[in-house]
Coordinates of C-alpha atoms in Angstrom, one line a residue:
M23 CA 106.5 119.0 77.7
L24 CA 107.2 115.4 78.5
D25 CA 106.2 112.6 76.0
L26 CA 105.2 109.6 78.0
T27 CA 103.9 106.1 77.3
F28 CA 101.7 104.1 79.6
L29 CA 103.4 101.3 81.5
A30 CA 101.1 100.1 84.3
T31 CA 98.4 101.1 86.6
G32 CA 97.6 100.5 90.3
H33 CA 94.9 101.4 92.8
R34 CA 96.1 105.0 93.3
Q35 CA 98.5 105.8 90.4
H36 CA 99.1 105.4 86.7
V37 CA 102.8 104.8 85.7
F38 CA 104.4 106.0 82.5
V39 CA 107.9 105.9 80.9
R40 CA 109.5 108.2 78.4
T41 CA 108.3 107.5 74.8
S42 CA 111.8 107.9 73.4
P43 CA 113.6 104.7 72.4
N44 CA 116.5 105.9 74.5
S45 CA 114.3 106.0 77.6
D46 CA 115.8 107.3 80.8
D47 CA 116.0 105.4 84.1
W48 CA 112.8 107.0 85.6
V49 CA 109.2 106.3 85.7
Y50 CA 106.6 109.0 85.9
K51 CA 103.6 108.6 88.2
I52 CA 100.3 110.5 88.1
P53 CA 97.0 110.1 90.0
A54 CA 94.9 107.2 88.8
A55 CA 91.8 108.2 86.8
P56 CA 89.7 105.0 86.5
G57 CA 87.4 105.1 83.5
Y58 CA 89.0 108.2 82.1
L59 CA 92.7 107.6 81.2
V60 CA 92.5 103.9 81.2
P61 CA 89.4 101.6 80.9
Y62 CA 87.8 100.7 84.2
R63 CA 87.5 96.9 84.0
H64 CA 86.6 96.2 87.6
K65 CA 83.6 96.6 89.7
V66 CA 83.2 100.0 91.3
G67 CA 83.2 98.3 94.7
K68 CA 82.1 99.8 97.9
A69 CA 81.8 103.5 98.1
P70 CA 83.5 105.4 101.0
R71 CA 81.6 105.2 104.2
R72 CA 81.2 108.9 104.3
L73 CA 79.4 108.8 101.0
L74 CA 76.9 106.3 102.4
S75 CA 76.4 107.7 105.9
K76 CA 72.6 107.7 105.5
K77 CA 70.5 104.7 104.8
G78 CA 68.4 106.5 102.3
V79 CA 71.4 107.3 100.1
R80 CA 72.5 103.7 100.3
W81 CA 69.0 102.5 99.3
I82 CA 68.8 104.8 96.3
L83 CA 72.3 104.0 95.0
F84 CA 72.5 100.3 95.8
D85 CA 69.4 98.5 97.0
A86 CA 66.8 100.0 94.6
P87 CA 68.7 99.2 91.3
Y88 CA 69.6 95.8 92.6
R89 CA 66.1 94.8 93.8
L90 CA 64.5 96.2 90.6
G91 CA 66.8 94.1 88.5
R92 CA 66.3 91.0 90.5
A93 CA 62.5 91.4 90.8
F94 CA 62.0 91.6 87.1
E95 CA 64.5 89.1 85.7
P96 CA 63.1 86.8 82.9
R97 CA 60.8 85.0 85.4
A98 CA 57.7 86.7 84.1
S99 CA 55.4 83.9 82.8
S100 CA 51.8 83.4 82.0
S101 CA 51.2 83.0 85.8
T102 CA 52.6 86.5 86.4
P103 CA 49.9 89.2 86.6
R104 CA 49.7 91.1 83.3
P105 CA 50.4 94.6 84.8
L106 CA 53.7 93.2 86.2
R107 CA 54.6 91.6 82.9
W108 CA 54.1 95.0 81.2
L109 CA 56.3 96.7 83.8
A110 CA 59.1 94.1 83.7
A111 CA 61.0 95.4 80.7
P112 CA 60.9 99.1 81.5
L113 CA 61.9 98.4 85.1
R114 CA 64.8 96.3 84.0
V115 CA 66.0 99.2 81.8
A116 CA 65.5 101.6 84.7
S117 CA 67.6 99.3 86.9
R118 CA 70.5 99.3 84.4
I119 CA 70.3 103.0 83.9
G120 CA 70.4 103.6 87.6
A121 CA 73.4 101.3 88.0
T122 CA 75.2 103.1 85.1
V123 CA 74.5 106.6 86.6
R124 CA 75.7 105.4 90.0
N125 CA 78.9 104.0 88.6
R126 CA 79.6 107.3 86.7
V127 CA 79.1 109.2 89.9
F128 CA 81.5 106.9 91.7
L129 CA 84.1 107.1 89.0
A130 CA 84.0 110.9 89.1
Y131 CA 84.3 110.7 92.9
F132 CA 87.2 108.3 92.8
R133 CA 89.0 110.4 90.2
R134 CA 88.8 113.5 92.4
A135 CA 89.8 111.4 95.5
R136 CA 92.8 110.0 93.8
A137 CA 94.0 113.4 92.8
M138 CA 93.6 114.7 96.4
N139 CA 95.4 111.5 97.7
F140 CA 98.3 112.1 95.3
T141 CA 98.7 115.7 96.4
T142 CA 98.7 114.5 100.0
M143 CA 101.3 111.9 99.2
L144 CA 103.6 114.6 97.8
D145 CA 103.1 116.6 101.0
V146 CA 104.1 113.6 103.1
L147 CA 107.2 112.9 100.9
E148 CA 108.3 116.5 101.4
R149 CA 107.9 116.2 105.2
L150 CA 109.6 112.8 105.1
T151 CA 112.6 114.4 103.3
R152 CA 112.9 117.1 105.9
A153 CA 112.9 114.4 108.6
G154 CA 116.0 112.8 106.9
L155 CA 114.2 109.6 105.9
R156 CA 114.7 109.9 102.1
D157 CA 117.3 107.2 102.1
H158 CA 114.7 104.6 102.9
L159 CA 112.9 105.3 99.6
V160 CA 113.7 104.7 96.0
P161 CA 115.2 108.0 94.7
F162 CA 112.5 110.4 93.6
Q163 CA 111.8 113.9 92.4
I164 CA 108.5 115.8 93.0
I165 CA 106.9 117.8 90.1
R166 CA 104.1 119.9 91.6
Q167 CA 102.9 121.1 88.2
G168 CA 104.0 119.3 85.0
S169 CA 102.8 118.9 81.5
A170 CA 102.9 115.8 79.4
T171 CA 101.5 114.0 76.4
L172 CA 100.3 110.6 77.6
R173 CA 100.3 107.8 75.1
I174 CA 97.8 105.0 76.0
D175 CA 97.3 102.3 73.5
D176 CA 96.3 104.2 70.3
R177 CA 95.2 107.4 72.1
T178 CA 97.1 110.5 73.2
V179 CA 95.9 112.6 76.1
S180 CA 97.2 115.9 77.4
Y181 CA 98.0 116.1 81.1
D182 CA 98.7 119.0 83.3
G183 CA 99.2 118.4 87.0
P184 CA 101.4 116.9 89.7
M185 CA 103.8 114.1 89.0
L186 CA 106.3 111.9 90.9
M187 CA 109.5 111.0 89.1
Q188 CA 111.0 107.8 90.5
H189 CA 114.1 105.8 89.7
R190 CA 113.0 102.7 87.8
V191 CA 113.6 99.5 89.7
E192 CA 112.4 95.9 89.9
T193 CA 110.5 95.0 93.1
F194 CA 111.1 91.7 94.7
F195 CA 108.8 88.8 95.5
T196 CA 110.9 85.6 95.2
K197 CA 112.5 83.2 97.5
Q198 CA 115.9 84.1 96.0
S199 CA 115.4 87.7 96.9
L200 CA 114.9 86.9 100.5
A201 CA 118.5 85.7 100.7
T202 CA 120.0 88.8 99.2
F203 CA 119.2 91.5 101.8
E204 CA 119.3 91.9 105.6
W205 CA 115.9 91.3 106.9
D206 CA 116.6 93.9 109.6
E207 CA 116.8 96.6 106.8
L208 CA 113.0 96.2 106.4
V209 CA 112.4 96.4 110.1
D210 CA 114.7 99.4 110.6
A211 CA 113.0 101.2 107.7
L212 CA 109.5 100.7 109.1
H213 CA 110.7 101.6 112.6
A214 CA 112.4 104.8 111.3
L215 CA 109.2 105.9 109.7
W216 CA 107.2 105.2 112.8
R217 CA 109.6 107.1 115.0
H218 CA 109.0 110.2 112.9
G219 CA 105.2 109.7 112.6
F220 CA 105.0 108.1 109.2
A221 CA 103.5 104.7 108.3
L222 CA 102.4 102.4 105.5
T223 CA 98.8 101.6 105.3
E224 CA 99.0 98.5 103.1
K225 CA 99.3 95.2 104.9
G226 CA 101.4 93.6 102.1
E227 CA 103.9 96.5 102.3
N228 CA 104.2 96.2 106.1
L229 CA 105.0 92.5 105.5
G230 CA 107.6 93.4 102.9
Y231 CA 106.4 91.3 100.0
R232 CA 104.9 94.2 98.1
S233 CA 106.2 97.6 96.9
W234 CA 109.8 97.2 98.1
A235 CA 112.9 97.1 95.9
L236 CA 116.6 96.3 96.0
I237 CA 119.0 99.1 95.0
D238 CA 122.7 98.1 95.2
G239 CA 121.8 95.4 97.6
H240 CA 119.8 97.6 100.0
L241 CA 116.1 97.7 100.5
R242 CA 114.1 100.7 99.5
L243 CA 110.4 101.6 99.4
A244 CA 109.2 101.8 95.8
D245 CA 105.5 102.5 96.1
T246 CA 104.9 105.5 98.3
S247 CA 101.1 105.8 97.7
S248 CA 100.2 104.3 101.0
L249 CA 102.4 106.5 103.2
S250 CA 100.3 108.2 105.9
T251 CA 100.6 110.2 109.1
D252 CA 97.3 108.8 110.4
F253 CA 98.2 106.8 113.5
R254 CA 94.8 105.1 113.9
L255 CA 94.8 103.9 110.3
A256 CA 98.4 102.7 110.6
R257 CA 97.6 100.8 113.8
N258 CA 94.5 99.2 112.3
C259 CA 96.6 97.9 109.3
L260 CA 98.8 96.1 111.8
R261 CA 96.1 94.0 113.4
D262 CA 97.3 90.5 114.1
D263 CA 94.4 88.9 112.2
F264 CA 95.1 91.1 109.1
L265 CA 98.8 90.3 109.0
A266 CA 98.1 86.6 109.6
A267 CA 95.6 86.5 106.7
Q268 CA 98.2 88.1 104.4
Q269 CA 100.9 85.7 105.5
N270 CA 98.7 82.7 105.0
M271 CA 97.7 83.9 101.6
V272 CA 101.3 84.1 100.4
V273 CA 102.4 80.9 102.0
S274 CA 99.4 78.9 100.8
F275 CA 100.0 80.1 97.3
H276 CA 103.3 78.3 97.3
G277 CA 101.9 75.1 98.7
E278 CA 104.5 72.9 100.5
S279 CA 107.5 74.1 98.5
E280 CA 110.8 75.4 99.8
M281 CA 109.6 78.9 98.8
A282 CA 106.6 78.6 101.2
T283 CA 109.0 77.6 104.0
A284 CA 111.3 80.6 103.2
F285 CA 108.4 83.0 103.3
R286 CA 107.0 81.5 106.4
E287 CA 110.3 82.0 108.2
F288 CA 110.6 85.5 106.8
F289 CA 107.1 86.5 108.0
D290 CA 107.5 84.9 111.4
Y291 CA 110.6 86.9 112.0
L292 CA 109.2 90.1 110.6
R293 CA 106.0 90.0 112.7
Q294 CA 108.0 89.9 115.9
H295 CA 109.0 93.5 115.2
V296 CA 106.3 94.8 113.0
N297 CA 103.1 94.8 115.0
Q298 CA 100.8 97.1 117.0
A299 CA 102.8 96.9 120.2
R300 CA 106.0 98.1 118.4
L301 CA 104.1 100.8 116.6
D302 CA 102.7 102.0 120.0
A303 CA 106.2 102.1 121.5
L304 CA 107.9 103.9 118.6
W305 CA 105.3 106.3 117.2
R306 CA 106.7 109.8 116.9
I307 CA 109.3 109.4 119.6
D308 CA 111.9 111.2 117.5
V309 CA 109.5 114.1 117.1
D310 CA 107.9 114.3 120.5
R311 CA 111.1 113.3 122.5
P312 CA 114.0 114.7 120.5
A313 CA 116.4 113.8 123.3
V314 CA 116.2 110.2 122.1
A315 CA 119.0 109.4 119.7
S316 CA 117.6 109.0 116.3
G317 CA 117.8 105.6 114.7
G318 CA 119.4 103.6 117.5
A319 CA 116.7 102.2 119.5
S320 CA 114.9 100.1 116.9
V321 CA 117.9 97.8 116.5
M322 CA 118.9 97.7 120.1
E323 CA 115.4 96.8 121.2
R324 CA 115.5 93.7 119.1
S325 CA 117.7 90.7 119.4
P326 CA 121.4 91.7 119.4
T327 CA 122.0 89.2 116.6
T328 CA 121.1 90.5 113.1
R329 CA 118.9 88.0 111.3
R330 CA 119.7 87.3 107.7
A331 CA 117.7 85.0 105.4

């Protein structure tokens, strides 16, 4: 049984390292369990659309608790009818109870959904390996059924289930990093995934500023949780307005500095080759048209001069 200590958490996964002082060079990822393994400190947010497909369900879960709470805030005064003043306190309590129950339902739902998403991710990683694309990812090992003692703050929790072992690396997000790798490596990695019917469904990952790492000077995908074979979802994430908003967010964060200029140049170059049109042209062509030589077209179809930061 593994003995693991909590390192970090994300939207879909919790990350652990070996508890031993002589820790190995791997991290261990398991499905995120918000509100169970680690405290859930954020708003539950919007529930999946399928869960709220009927207006009545939405009204019960969202509108009714909110309206009750708003209607009977401490505005009751001597001018408020006495029956309403009597009802104010119990209705406020009912509103809070309703919101708490709703949140617990959502937390249970999200816990189950994260577990299912994690299993699907492992399936995708196995298919991706069979397609010969493993070299575009940080080295990993799949554990379909593992056991571990998880140490989180001052608690210990037993875990039995799937895990992903991954080589421990540092992701990049600095101006200096942009000058240490060939920008075409990111383009070629994304195009190779698309050619075999795989894609990333996070806008920041498609723009390279999140979830990628450098290993021996070469770019590798570190966060595999957004890998998908869903073409419509992949295409929607490459909408020009989505990518522009992400680019503007990063550039604006750095103001008028040299770093902002470097990121702007990087994003402008990247978006010439990472967009919906390129996805449409490359999607699954190495699967559906095996006569096409694997890996060659993505570079040849761009400018003949490799662009480096």
